[in-house]
CSV table of N, CA and C in Angstrom, one decimal:
chain,number,residue,atom,x,y,z
A,167,MET,N,32.1,1.2,-41.2
A,167,MET,CA,32.2,2.0,-39.9
A,167,MET,C,32.4,0.8,-39.1
A,168,ALA,N,32.8,0.8,-38.3
A,168,ALA,CA,33.5,-0.4,-37.0
A,168,ALA,C,32.1,-0.2,-35.8
A,169,MET,N,31.7,-1.0,-35.3
A,169,MET,CA,31.2,-0.9,-34.1
A,169,MET,C,31.5,-0.9,-32.5
A,170,ALA,N,31.7,0.3,-31.9
A,170,ALA,CA,32.4,0.0,-30.4
A,170,ALA,C,32.4,-1.3,-29.9
A,171,SER,N,33.4,-1.8,-29.6
A,171,SER,CA,32.4,-3.1,-28.3
A,171,SER,C,32.9,-2.6,-26.7
A,172,ILE,N,32.3,-3.4,-26.4
A,172,ILE,CA,32.1,-2.8,-24.7
A,172,ILE,C,32.9,-4.0,-23.6
A,173,LEU,N,32.8,-4.9,-24.1
A,173,LEU,CA,34.1,-5.8,-23.6
A,173,LEU,C,35.2,-5.1,-23.9
A,174,PRO,N,36.2,-5.5,-22.8
A,174,PRO,CA,36.9,-5.5,-22.3
A,174,PRO,C,38.2,-6.0,-23.6
A,175,ALA,N,39.5,-6.1,-24.0
A,175,ALA,CA,40.0,-6.0,-25.5
A,175,ALA,C,41.1,-7.4,-25.0
A,176,SER,N,40.8,-8.0,-25.6
A,176,SER,CA,42.4,-9.2,-25.1
A,176,SER,C,43.2,-9.9,-26.0
A,177,SER,N,44.1,-10.3,-25.5
A,177,SER,CA,44.7,-9.7,-26.8
A,177,SER,C,46.0,-11.2,-26.0
A,178,GLY,N,45.6,-12.6,-27.3
A,178,GLY,CA,46.1,-13.7,-27.3
A,178,GLY,C,45.6,-14.6,-28.4
A,179,VAL,N,45.9,-16.0,-27.5
A,179,VAL,CA,45.3,-17.0,-28.3
A,179,VAL,C,44.1,-17.4,-27.8
A,180,GLY,N,42.9,-17.7,-28.4
A,180,GLY,CA,41.9,-17.7,-28.0
A,180,GLY,C,40.9,-16.5,-27.2
A,181,ALA,N,40.8,-15.5,-27.9
A,181,ALA,CA,40.5,-13.7,-27.5
A,181,ALA,C,39.1,-14.3,-27.1
A,182,GLU,N,38.6,-14.6,-28.0
A,182,GLU,CA,37.6,-15.1,-28.6
A,182,GLU,C,36.6,-15.6,-27.4
A,183,SER,N,37.4,-17.6,-27.5
A,183,SER,CA,36.5,-18.4,-26.8
A,183,SER,C,37.0,-17.4,-24.4
A,184,ASP,N,37.7,-15.9,-24.8
A,184,ASP,CA,37.5,-15.5,-23.1
A,184,ASP,C,37.0,-14.9,-22.8
A,185,ARG,N,36.0,-14.8,-23.9
A,185,ARG,CA,34.9,-13.5,-24.0
A,185,ARG,C,33.6,-14.0,-24.0
A,186,VAL,N,32.8,-13.7,-22.3
A,186,VAL,CA,31.8,-14.9,-22.2
A,186,VAL,C,30.1,-13.6,-22.2
A,187,LEU,N,30.2,-13.8,-23.0
A,187,LEU,CA,28.3,-12.5,-23.1
A,187,LEU,C,27.1,-13.2,-22.3
A,188,LYS,N,26.9,-12.8,-21.0
A,188,LYS,CA,25.9,-13.0,-20.7
A,188,LYS,C,24.5,-12.0,-20.2
A,189,SER,N,23.9,-12.6,-21.1
A,189,SER,CA,22.5,-12.8,-22.5
A,189,SER,C,21.3,-12.1,-20.8
A,190,MET,N,20.6,-10.9,-20.7
A,190,MET,CA,20.0,-10.7,-19.2
A,190,MET,C,19.0,-11.9,-20.3
A,191,ASP,N,18.6,-12.7,-18.9
A,191,ASP,CA,16.5,-13.1,-19.2
A,191,ASP,C,15.6,-12.6,-18.4
A,192,ALA,N,15.1,-12.2,-19.7
A,192,ALA,CA,13.6,-11.2,-19.5
A,192,ALA,C,12.7,-11.9,-18.9
A,193,ASN,N,12.6,-13.2,-19.4
A,193,ASN,CA,11.7,-13.8,-18.6
A,193,ASN,C,12.5,-13.7,-16.7
A,194,ARG,N,13.3,-14.5,-16.7
A,194,ARG,CA,13.8,-14.5,-14.8
A,194,ARG,C,13.5,-12.7,-14.3
A,195,TYR,N,13.7,-11.7,-15.4
A,195,TYR,CA,14.2,-10.2,-14.7
A,195,TYR,C,12.0,-9.8,-14.7
A,196,ALA,N,11.0,-10.2,-15.7
A,196,ALA,CA,9.6,-10.3,-15.2
A,196,ALA,C,9.5,-10.5,-14.4
A,197,THR,N,9.8,-12.0,-13.8
A,197,THR,CA,9.3,-12.2,-12.5
A,197,THR,C,9.8,-12.4,-11.1
A,198,LYS,N,10.9,-11.1,-11.3
A,198,LYS,CA,11.9,-10.8,-10.3
A,198,LYS,C,11.1,-9.2,-10.0
A,199,LYS,N,10.6,-8.6,-10.9
A,199,LYS,CA,10.0,-7.5,-11.1
A,199,LYS,C,8.2,-7.6,-10.2
A,200,THR,N,7.8,-8.7,-10.7
A,200,THR,CA,6.4,-9.3,-10.3
A,200,THR,C,6.3,-9.8,-9.1
A,201,ILE,N,6.8,-10.6,-8.8
A,201,ILE,CA,7.5,-10.5,-7.3
A,201,ILE,C,7.1,-9.8,-6.4
A,202,ALA,N,8.7,-8.8,-6.9
A,202,ALA,CA,8.2,-7.4,-6.2
A,202,ALA,C,7.2,-6.4,-6.2
A,203,GLN,N,6.9,-6.5,-7.5
A,203,GLN,CA,5.9,-5.2,-7.0
A,203,GLN,C,4.5,-5.8,-6.4
A,204,GLY,N,4.2,-7.8,-6.3
A,204,GLY,CA,3.2,-8.3,-5.4
A,204,GLY,C,3.8,-7.9,-4.2
A,205,MET,N,5.2,-7.9,-3.5
A,205,MET,CA,5.2,-7.6,-2.3
A,205,MET,C,4.8,-6.3,-2.1
A,206,LEU,N,5.3,-5.2,-2.8
A,206,LEU,CA,5.0,-3.8,-2.6
A,206,LEU,C,2.8,-3.9,-2.0
A,207,ASP,N,2.2,-5.1,-3.2
A,207,ASP,CA,0.9,-5.1,-3.1
A,207,ASP,C,0.5,-5.2,-1.7
A,208,ILE,N,1.5,-6.2,-0.8
A,208,ILE,CA,0.9,-6.5,0.3
A,208,ILE,C,0.6,-5.8,1.4
A,209,ALA,N,1.4,-5.4,1.2
A,209,ALA,CA,2.6,-4.1,2.1
A,209,ALA,C,1.3,-2.9,2.1
A,210,LEU,N,0.3,-2.6,1.3
A,210,LEU,CA,0.0,-1.2,0.7
A,210,LEU,C,-2.0,-2.4,1.3
A,211,LEU,N,-2.5,-3.8,1.0
A,211,LEU,CA,-3.1,-4.6,1.9
A,211,LEU,C,-3.4,-4.1,3.2
A,212,THR,N,-1.9,-4.7,3.8
A,212,THR,CA,-1.7,-4.8,5.5
A,212,THR,C,-2.7,-3.0,5.5
A,213,ALA,N,-1.9,-2.1,5.0
A,213,ALA,CA,-2.2,-0.7,5.6
A,213,ALA,C,-3.5,-0.3,6.1
A,214,ASN,N,-3.9,-1.3,4.5
A,214,ASN,CA,-6.0,-1.2,4.4
A,214,ASN,C,-6.7,-1.4,4.9
A,215,ALA,N,-6.3,-2.8,5.2
A,215,ALA,CA,-6.5,-4.0,6.4
A,215,ALA,C,-6.7,-3.1,7.6
A,216,SER,N,-5.9,-2.3,8.7
A,216,SER,CA,-6.1,-1.7,9.9
A,216,SER,C,-6.4,-0.7,9.3
A,217,GLN,N,-6.5,0.2,8.4
A,217,GLN,CA,-7.7,1.2,8.2
A,217,GLN,C,-8.9,0.4,8.7
A,218,LEU,N,-9.3,-0.3,8.0
A,218,LEU,CA,-10.9,-1.0,8.0
A,218,LEU,C,-11.2,-1.3,9.1
A,219,LYS,N,-10.2,-2.1,9.6
A,219,LYS,CA,-10.5,-2.3,11.2
A,219,LYS,C,-10.2,-0.8,11.9
A,220,TYR,N,-9.8,0.0,11.5
A,220,TYR,CA,-9.7,1.5,12.7
A,220,TYR,C,-10.9,2.0,12.4
A,221,ILE,N,-11.6,2.3,10.9
A,221,ILE,CA,-13.2,2.6,11.0
A,221,ILE,C,-14.2,1.7,10.9
A,222,LEU,N,-14.2,0.8,11.3
A,222,LEU,CA,-15.0,-0.5,12.1
A,222,LEU,C,-15.0,-0.5,13.4
A,223,GLN,N,-14.4,-0.1,14.3
A,223,GLN,CA,-14.5,0.4,15.8
A,223,GLN,C,-14.8,1.3,16.1
A,224,VAL,N,-14.8,2.8,15.0
A,224,VAL,CA,-14.8,3.9,15.5
A,224,VAL,C,-16.0,4.0,15.3
A,225,GLY,N,-16.6,3.2,14.0
A,225,GLY,CA,-18.1,2.9,13.4
A,225,GLY,C,-18.7,4.3,13.7
A,226,GLU,N,-20.4,4.5,13.6
A,226,GLU,CA,-20.1,5.9,12.3
A,226,GLU,C,-20.3,7.2,13.2
A,227,LYS,N,-19.7,6.9,14.2
A,227,LYS,CA,-19.1,8.3,15.1
A,227,LYS,C,-17.6,9.6,14.2
A,228,HIS,N,-17.5,8.2,13.1
A,228,HIS,CA,-16.4,8.9,12.5
A,228,HIS,C,-17.2,9.8,11.8
A,229,GLU,N,-16.7,10.3,11.3
A,229,GLU,CA,-17.1,11.8,10.2
A,229,GLU,C,-17.4,11.3,9.1
A,230,PHE,N,-16.2,10.9,8.0
A,230,PHE,CA,-16.4,10.3,7.1
A,230,PHE,C,-16.9,8.7,6.8
A,231,TYR,N,-17.7,8.5,8.4
A,231,TYR,CA,-17.4,7.0,8.3
A,231,TYR,C,-17.6,6.3,7.1
A,232,GLY,N,-19.2,6.5,6.3
A,232,GLY,CA,-19.7,5.9,4.8
A,232,GLY,C,-18.8,6.1,3.1
A,233,LEU,N,-18.4,7.4,3.3
A,233,LEU,CA,-16.7,7.3,1.9
A,233,LEU,C,-15.3,6.9,2.9
A,234,MET,N,-15.4,6.7,3.8
A,234,MET,CA,-14.1,5.6,4.7
A,234,MET,C,-13.9,4.5,4.3
A,235,LEU,N,-15.6,3.5,4.7
A,235,LEU,CA,-15.6,2.4,4.6
A,235,LEU,C,-15.8,1.8,3.0
A,236,THR,N,-16.2,2.7,2.5
A,236,THR,CA,-16.9,2.5,0.4
A,236,THR,C,-14.9,2.4,0.3
A,237,LEU,N,-14.3,3.6,0.0
A,237,LEU,CA,-13.3,3.4,-0.4
A,237,LEU,C,-12.2,2.3,-0.1
A,238,ILE,N,-11.9,2.5,1.6
A,238,ILE,CA,-11.1,0.9,1.9
A,238,ILE,C,-11.2,0.3,1.4
A,239,SER,N,-12.9,-0.1,1.3
A,239,SER,CA,-13.5,-1.3,0.5
A,239,SER,C,-13.2,-1.8,-1.4
A,240,ILE,N,-13.2,-0.8,-1.6
A,240,ILE,CA,-12.7,-0.6,-2.8
A,240,ILE,C,-11.6,-0.5,-3.3
A,241,SER,N,-10.8,-0.3,-3.0
A,241,SER,CA,-8.8,-0.5,-2.5
A,241,SER,C,-8.4,-2.0,-2.1
A,242,ILE,N,-9.9,-2.4,-1.2
A,242,ILE,CA,-8.9,-3.9,-0.9
A,242,ILE,C,-9.6,-4.8,-2.2
A,243,ILE,N,-10.3,-4.4,-2.8
A,243,ILE,CA,-10.7,-5.1,-3.7
A,243,ILE,C,-9.7,-5.2,-4.5
A,244,LEU,N,-10.5,-4.0,-5.2
A,244,LEU,CA,-8.7,-3.5,-6.8
A,244,LEU,C,-7.2,-4.8,-6.7
A,245,GLN,N,-6.8,-4.2,-4.9
A,245,GLN,CA,-5.4,-4.6,-4.3
A,245,GLN,C,-5.9,-6.9,-4.4
A,246,MET,N,-6.3,-7.0,-4.8
A,246,MET,CA,-6.7,-8.7,-4.6
A,246,MET,C,-7.1,-9.1,-6.5
A,247,LEU,N,-7.4,-8.3,-6.4
A,247,LEU,CA,-7.7,-8.5,-8.5
A,247,LEU,C,-6.6,-8.1,-9.1
A,248,VAL,N,-5.1,-6.7,-8.1
A,248,VAL,CA,-4.0,-7.0,-8.8
A,248,VAL,C,-3.4,-8.0,-8.8
A,249,GLY,N,-3.4,-8.5,-7.9
A,249,GLY,CA,-2.5,-9.5,-6.9
A,249,GLY,C,-3.3,-11.1,-7.9
A,250,ILE,N,-4.1,-10.8,-8.1
A,250,ILE,CA,-5.0,-12.0,-9.0
A,250,ILE,C,-3.9,-12.0,-10.9
A,251,LEU,N,-3.7,-10.8,-11.0
A,251,LEU,CA,-3.6,-10.7,-12.3
A,251,LEU,C,-1.8,-10.9,-12.6
A,252,PHE,N,-1.6,-10.2,-10.9
A,252,PHE,CA,0.2,-10.7,-10.7
A,252,PHE,C,0.3,-12.8,-10.9
A,253,VAL,N,-0.4,-12.8,-9.9
A,253,VAL,CA,-0.3,-14.6,-10.7
A,253,VAL,C,-0.4,-15.2,-11.7
A,254,VAL,N,-1.3,-13.6,-12.6
A,254,VAL,CA,-1.0,-15.1,-13.9
A,254,VAL,C,-0.4,-14.3,-14.9
A,255,ILE,N,0.4,-13.4,-14.2
A,255,ILE,CA,1.3,-12.8,-14.7
A,255,ILE,C,2.9,-13.5,-15.2
A,256,GLY,N,3.3,-13.9,-13.8
A,256,GLY,CA,3.8,-14.3,-13.4
A,256,GLY,C,4.1,-15.6,-13.9
A,257,SER,N,3.2,-16.2,-13.8
A,257,SER,CA,2.7,-17.7,-14.6
A,257,SER,C,3.9,-17.7,-16.3
A,258,LEU,N,2.8,-16.2,-16.8
A,258,LEU,CA,3.5,-16.4,-18.7
A,258,LEU,C,5.3,-16.5,-18.6
A,259,ASN,N,5.5,-17.1,-19.4
A,259,ASN,CA,6.9,-17.2,-20.3
A,259,ASN,C,6.8,-16.3,-22.1
A,260,ILE,N,7.7,-15.0,-21.4
A,260,ILE,CA,7.3,-13.6,-21.8
A,260,ILE,C,8.5,-14.2,-23.3
A,261,ASN,N,9.3,-15.8,-23.1
A,261,ASN,CA,10.5,-15.8,-24.5
A,261,ASN,C,8.8,-16.2,-25.2
A,262,ARG,N,8.0,-17.1,-25.4
A,262,ARG,CA,7.4,-17.5,-26.5
A,262,ARG,C,5.8,-16.3,-26.7
A,263,LYS,N,5.9,-15.6,-28.0
A,263,LYS,CA,5.2,-14.8,-28.5
A,263,LYS,C,3.8,-14.8,-28.3
A,264,PRO,N,3.0,-15.5,-28.1
A,264,PRO,CA,1.9,-15.6,-27.6
A,264,PRO,C,2.0,-14.5,-26.0
A,265,ASP,N,2.6,-15.3,-25.3
A,265,ASP,CA,2.7,-14.8,-23.8
A,265,ASP,C,3.1,-13.3,-24.2
A,266,GLN,N,3.9,-13.4,-24.7
A,266,GLN,CA,4.1,-11.6,-24.8
A,266,GLN,C,3.1,-11.0,-25.2
A,267,THR,N,2.1,-10.8,-25.7
A,267,THR,CA,1.2,-9.9,-26.2
A,267,THR,C,0.1,-10.0,-25.0
A,268,ALA,N,-0.2,-11.3,-24.1
A,268,ALA,CA,-1.0,-11.5,-23.3
A,268,ALA,C,-0.1,-11.0,-21.9
A,269,ALA,N,1.1,-10.5,-21.7
A,269,ALA,CA,1.9,-9.9,-20.3
A,269,ALA,C,1.7,-8.3,-21.3
A,270,ILE,N,2.0,-8.2,-22.2
A,270,ILE,CA,1.6,-6.5,-22.4
A,270,ILE,C,0.3,-5.7,-21.8
A,271,VAL,N,-0.8,-6.7,-22.1
A,271,VAL,CA,-1.6,-6.0,-22.0
A,271,VAL,C,-2.2,-5.6,-20.9
A,272,LEU,N,-2.0,-7.2,-20.1
A,272,LEU,CA,-1.8,-7.6,-18.3
A,272,LEU,C,-1.2,-6.6,-17.5
A,273,ASN,N,0.3,-6.3,-18.3
A,273,ASN,CA,1.4,-4.9,-17.7
A,273,ASN,C,0.0,-4.1,-18.1
A,274,ASP,N,-0.4,-3.8,-18.6
A,274,ASP,CA,-1.3,-2.0,-18.8
A,274,ASP,C,-2.2,-2.0,-18.4
A,275,VAL,N,-2.9,-3.3,-17.5
A,275,VAL,CA,-4.3,-3.0,-17.4
A,275,VAL,C,-4.0,-3.3,-15.5
A,276,ILE,N,-2.6,-4.0,-15.1
A,276,ILE,CA,-2.5,-3.4,-13.9
A,276,ILE,C,-1.9,-2.2,-13.4
A,277,LEU,N,-1.3,-1.4,-14.7
A,277,LEU,CA,-0.9,-0.2,-14.6
A,277,LEU,C,-2.4,0.7,-14.1
A,278,VAL,N,-2.5,0.5,-14.6
A,278,VAL,CA,-4.3,0.9,-14.6
A,278,VAL,C,-4.8,1.1,-13.2
A,279,LEU,N,-4.7,-0.2,-13.1
A,279,LEU,CA,-5.5,-0.4,-11.4
A,279,LEU,C,-4.8,-0.2,-10.6
A,280,ILE,N,-3.5,-0.4,-10.7
A,280,ILE,CA,-2.8,0.6,-9.8
A,280,ILE,C,-2.5,1.9,-9.3
A,281,PHE,N,-2.4,2.7,-10.2
A,281,PHE,CA,-2.8,3.9,-10.7
A,281,PHE,C,-4.4,4.3,-9.9
A,282,VAL,N,-5.6,3.3,-9.9
A,282,VAL,CA,-6.8,3.8,-9.6
A,282,VAL,C,-6.3,3.5,-7.9
A,283,ILE,N,-5.8,2.5,-7.4
A,283,ILE,CA,-5.4,2.4,-5.9
A,283,ILE,C,-4.7,3.1,-5.3
A,284,SER,N,-3.8,3.6,-5.6
A,284,SER,CA,-2.8,5.4,-5.9
A,284,SER,C,-3.9,6.4,-5.8
A,285,LEU,N,-4.7,6.5,-6.1
A,285,LEU,CA,-5.2,7.7,-6.4
A,285,LEU,C,-6.7,7.2,-4.8
A,286,ILE,N,-7.1,6.1,-4.4
A,286,ILE,CA,-8.0,5.8,-3.7
A,286,ILE,C,-7.1,5.9,-2.5
A,287,ASN,N,-5.9,5.7,-2.3
A,287,ASN,CA,-6.2,5.6,-1.7
A,287,ASN,C,-4.9,7.6,-0.9
A,288,VAL,N,-4.4,7.8,-1.9
A,288,VAL,CA,-4.7,9.8,-1.6
A,288,VAL,C,-5.9,10.0,-1.1
A,289,ILE,N,-7.1,9.8,-1.4
A,289,ILE,CA,-7.8,10.6,-1.3
A,289,ILE,C,-8.5,9.7,0.7
A,290,ILE,N,-7.9,8.4,0.8
A,290,ILE,CA,-8.2,7.8,2.1
A,290,ILE,C,-7.7,8.9,3.4
A,291,SER,N,-6.2,9.0,2.2
A,291,SER,CA,-5.0,9.4,3.5
A,291,SER,C,-5.7,11.3,3.5
A,292,GLY,N,-6.6,11.6,2.4
A,292,GLY,CA,-6.9,13.1,2.3
A,292,GLY,C,-7.6,13.5,3.4
A,293,PHE,N,-8.8,12.3,3.9
A,293,PHE,CA,-9.6,12.6,5.1
A,293,PHE,C,-9.3,12.2,5.8
A,294,GLY,N,-7.9,11.4,6.6
A,294,GLY,CA,-7.2,10.9,7.8
A,294,GLY,C,-7.7,10.0,8.3
A,295,ILE,N,-7.0,8.7,8.7
A,295,ILE,CA,-7.4,8.3,9.9
A,295,ILE,C,-6.2,8.4,10.6
A,296,GLU,N,-7.0,9.5,12.0
A,296,GLU,CA,-6.7,10.6,13.8
A,296,GLU,C,-6.3,9.3,14.4
A,297,TYR,N,-6.0,8.9,15.1
A,297,TYR,CA,-5.7,8.3,16.5
A,297,TYR,C,-5.6,6.9,15.7
A,298,SER,N,-5.1,6.4,15.3
A,298,SER,CA,-5.4,5.1,14.6
A,298,SER,C,-5.2,3.8,15.5
A,299,SER,N,-4.1,4.4,16.5
A,299,SER,CA,-3.4,3.2,17.1
A,299,SER,C,-4.3,3.4,18.6
A,300,GLN,N,-5.3,4.0,18.8
A,300,GLN,CA,-5.9,3.8,20.4
A,300,GLN,C,-7.6,4.5,19.8
A,301,PRO,N,-7.8,3.6,19.3
A,301,PRO,CA,-9.7,4.6,17.8
A,301,PRO,C,-10.6,4.7,19.5
A,302,LEU,N,-10.5,4.2,20.6
A,302,LEU,CA,-10.8,4.1,21.7
A,302,LEU,C,-10.8,5.4,22.5
A,303,ARG,N,-9.9,5.7,22.5
A,303,ARG,CA,-9.8,7.3,23.1
A,303,ARG,C,-10.3,8.0,22.3
A,304,LEU,N,-10.4,7.8,20.8
A,304,LEU,CA,-11.1,9.3,20.1
A,304,LEU,C,-12.4,8.4,20.5
A,305,LEU,N,-12.9,7.4,20.7
A,305,LEU,CA,-14.5,7.7,21.3
A,305,LEU,C,-14.7,7.7,22.8
A,306,GLU,N,-13.4,7.9,23.6
A,306,GLU,CA,-14.2,8.2,25.0
A,306,GLU,C,-13.5,10.1,24.2
A,307,ARG,N,-13.6,10.3,23.8
A,307,ARG,CA,-13.5,12.1,22.9
A,307,ARG,C,-14.8,11.9,23.1
A,308,VAL,N,-15.2,11.7,21.4
A,308,VAL,CA,-17.0,12.2,21.5
A,308,VAL,C,-17.8,12.4,22.7
A,309,GLU,N,-18.1,10.8,23.5
A,309,GLU,CA,-18.4,10.7,23.9
A,309,GLU,C,-17.9,10.3,25.6
A,310,PRO,N,-18.1,10.9,26.1
A,310,PRO,CA,-17.1,10.6,27.1
A,310,PRO,C,-18.2,9.7,28.6
A,311,SER,N,-17.3,9.1,29.2
A,311,SER,CA,-18.2,8.1,29.8
A,311,SER,C,-18.7,8.8,31.5
A,312,PRO,N,-20.0,8.2,31.3
A,312,PRO,CA,-20.5,9.1,32.9
A,312,PRO,C,-19.3,8.7,34.3
A,313,ALA,N,-18.5,7.9,34.4
A,313,ALA,CA,-17.7,7.8,35.6
A,313,ALA,C,-16.5,9.5,34.9
A,314,ALA,N,-16.1,9.0,33.3
A,314,ALA,CA,-15.6,9.9,33.2
A,314,ALA,C,-15.4,11.3,33.4
A,315,THR,N,-16.8,11.6,33.2
A,315,THR,CA,-17.2,12.9,33.1
A,315,THR,C,-17.3,13.3,35.3
A,316,ALA,N,-18.0,12.4,35.7
A,316,ALA,CA,-18.2,12.3,37.0
A,316,ALA,C,-16.3,12.7,37.5
A,317,ALA,N,-15.6,12.3,37.1
A,317,ALA,CA,-13.9,12.4,37.5
A,317,ALA,C,-13.7,13.5,37.2
A,318,THR,N,-14.1,14.0,36.4
A,318,THR,CA,-13.7,15.6,35.5
A,318,THR,C,-14.1,16.9,36.7
A,319,LEU,N,-15.6,16.4,37.3
A,319,LEU,CA,-16.6,17.5,37.9
A,319,LEU,C,-15.4,17.1,39.2
A,320,THR,N,-15.2,15.9,39.8
A,320,THR,CA,-14.8,15.8,40.9
A,320,THR,C,-12.9,16.8,41.4
A,321,ALA,N,-12.5,16.6,40.1
A,321,ALA,CA,-11.1,17.4,39.7
A,321,ALA,C,-11.2,18.6,39.6
A,322,ALA,N,-12.3,19.4,39.0
A,322,ALA,CA,-12.0,20.3,38.8
A,322,ALA,C,-12.6,21.4,40.3
A,323,ALA,N,-13.8,20.6,41.0
A,323,ALA,CA,-13.9,20.8,42.8
A,323,ALA,C,-12.7,21.3,43.5
A,324,LYS,N,-11.7,20.5,42.9
A,324,LYS,CA,-10.6,20.1,43.9
A,324,LYS,C,-9.7,20.8,43.6
A,325,PRO,N,-9.3,22.0,44.6
A,325,PRO,CA,-7.8,23.0,44.5
A,325,PRO,C,-6.7,22.7,43.5
A,326,SER,N,-6.2,22.8,42.9
A,326,SER,CA,-4.7,22.4,42.8
A,326,SER,C,-3.4,22.8,43.2
A,327,VAL,N,-2.8,22.1,43.3
A,327,VAL,CA,-1.1,23.0,43.6
A,327,VAL,C,-0.7,23.9,42.6
A,328,ALA,N,-1.1,24.1,40.9
A,328,ALA,CA,-1.1,25.1,40.2
A,328,ALA,C,-1.5,26.2,41.1
A,329,SER,N,-3.0,26.2,41.6
A,329,SER,CA,-3.9,27.3,42.1
A,329,SER,C,-3.4,27.6,43.0
A,330,PHE,N,-3.4,26.8,44.3
A,330,PHE,CA,-2.3,27.3,45.2
A,330,PHE,C,-1.1,28.3,45.0
A,331,LEU,N,0.0,27.9,43.9
A,331,LEU,CA,1.1,28.6,43.5
A,331,LEU,C,0.7,29.7,43.0
A,332,LEU,N,-0.1,30.0,42.6
A,332,LEU,CA,-0.4,31.3,41.6
A,332,LEU,C,-1.0,32.2,42.8
A,333,LYS,N,-1.8,31.9,43.8
A,333,LYS,CA,-2.1,33.0,44.4
A,333,LYS,C,-1.3,33.7,45.7
């Protein structure tokens, strides 16, 4: 039984020499994949740093301050660990047998860590970082300043145009 060829059939002299097989370099592919995963890790790390900044600005006024601070910190630490493992796995040459075994083990460890990081970030999102672009306004809504309270009382004492039109 003959095997089907995926190469185009060519006729004429030197047909075998015209066929150029380009094999995929698995080592190069793995390196590019590791770099892409590292870039995604950097994006998530940046988001977590922003969330950490917000939660530290709001402080204990945030309803879930302790939980959020803990989860964000764990997520950042695990992401740093994954980043280190990316550097290690990126330096391996998977064309060598000992490196293949190490790469498989490290890949599995990285997969589990990324799953845990994703789970932690889903929980972080569930508790919500609201008003993250304006945390100080959240603080003002929680504890209005005396000047803001006085301004509100003064505005309430003055008749508005809408109340005049409704009469």
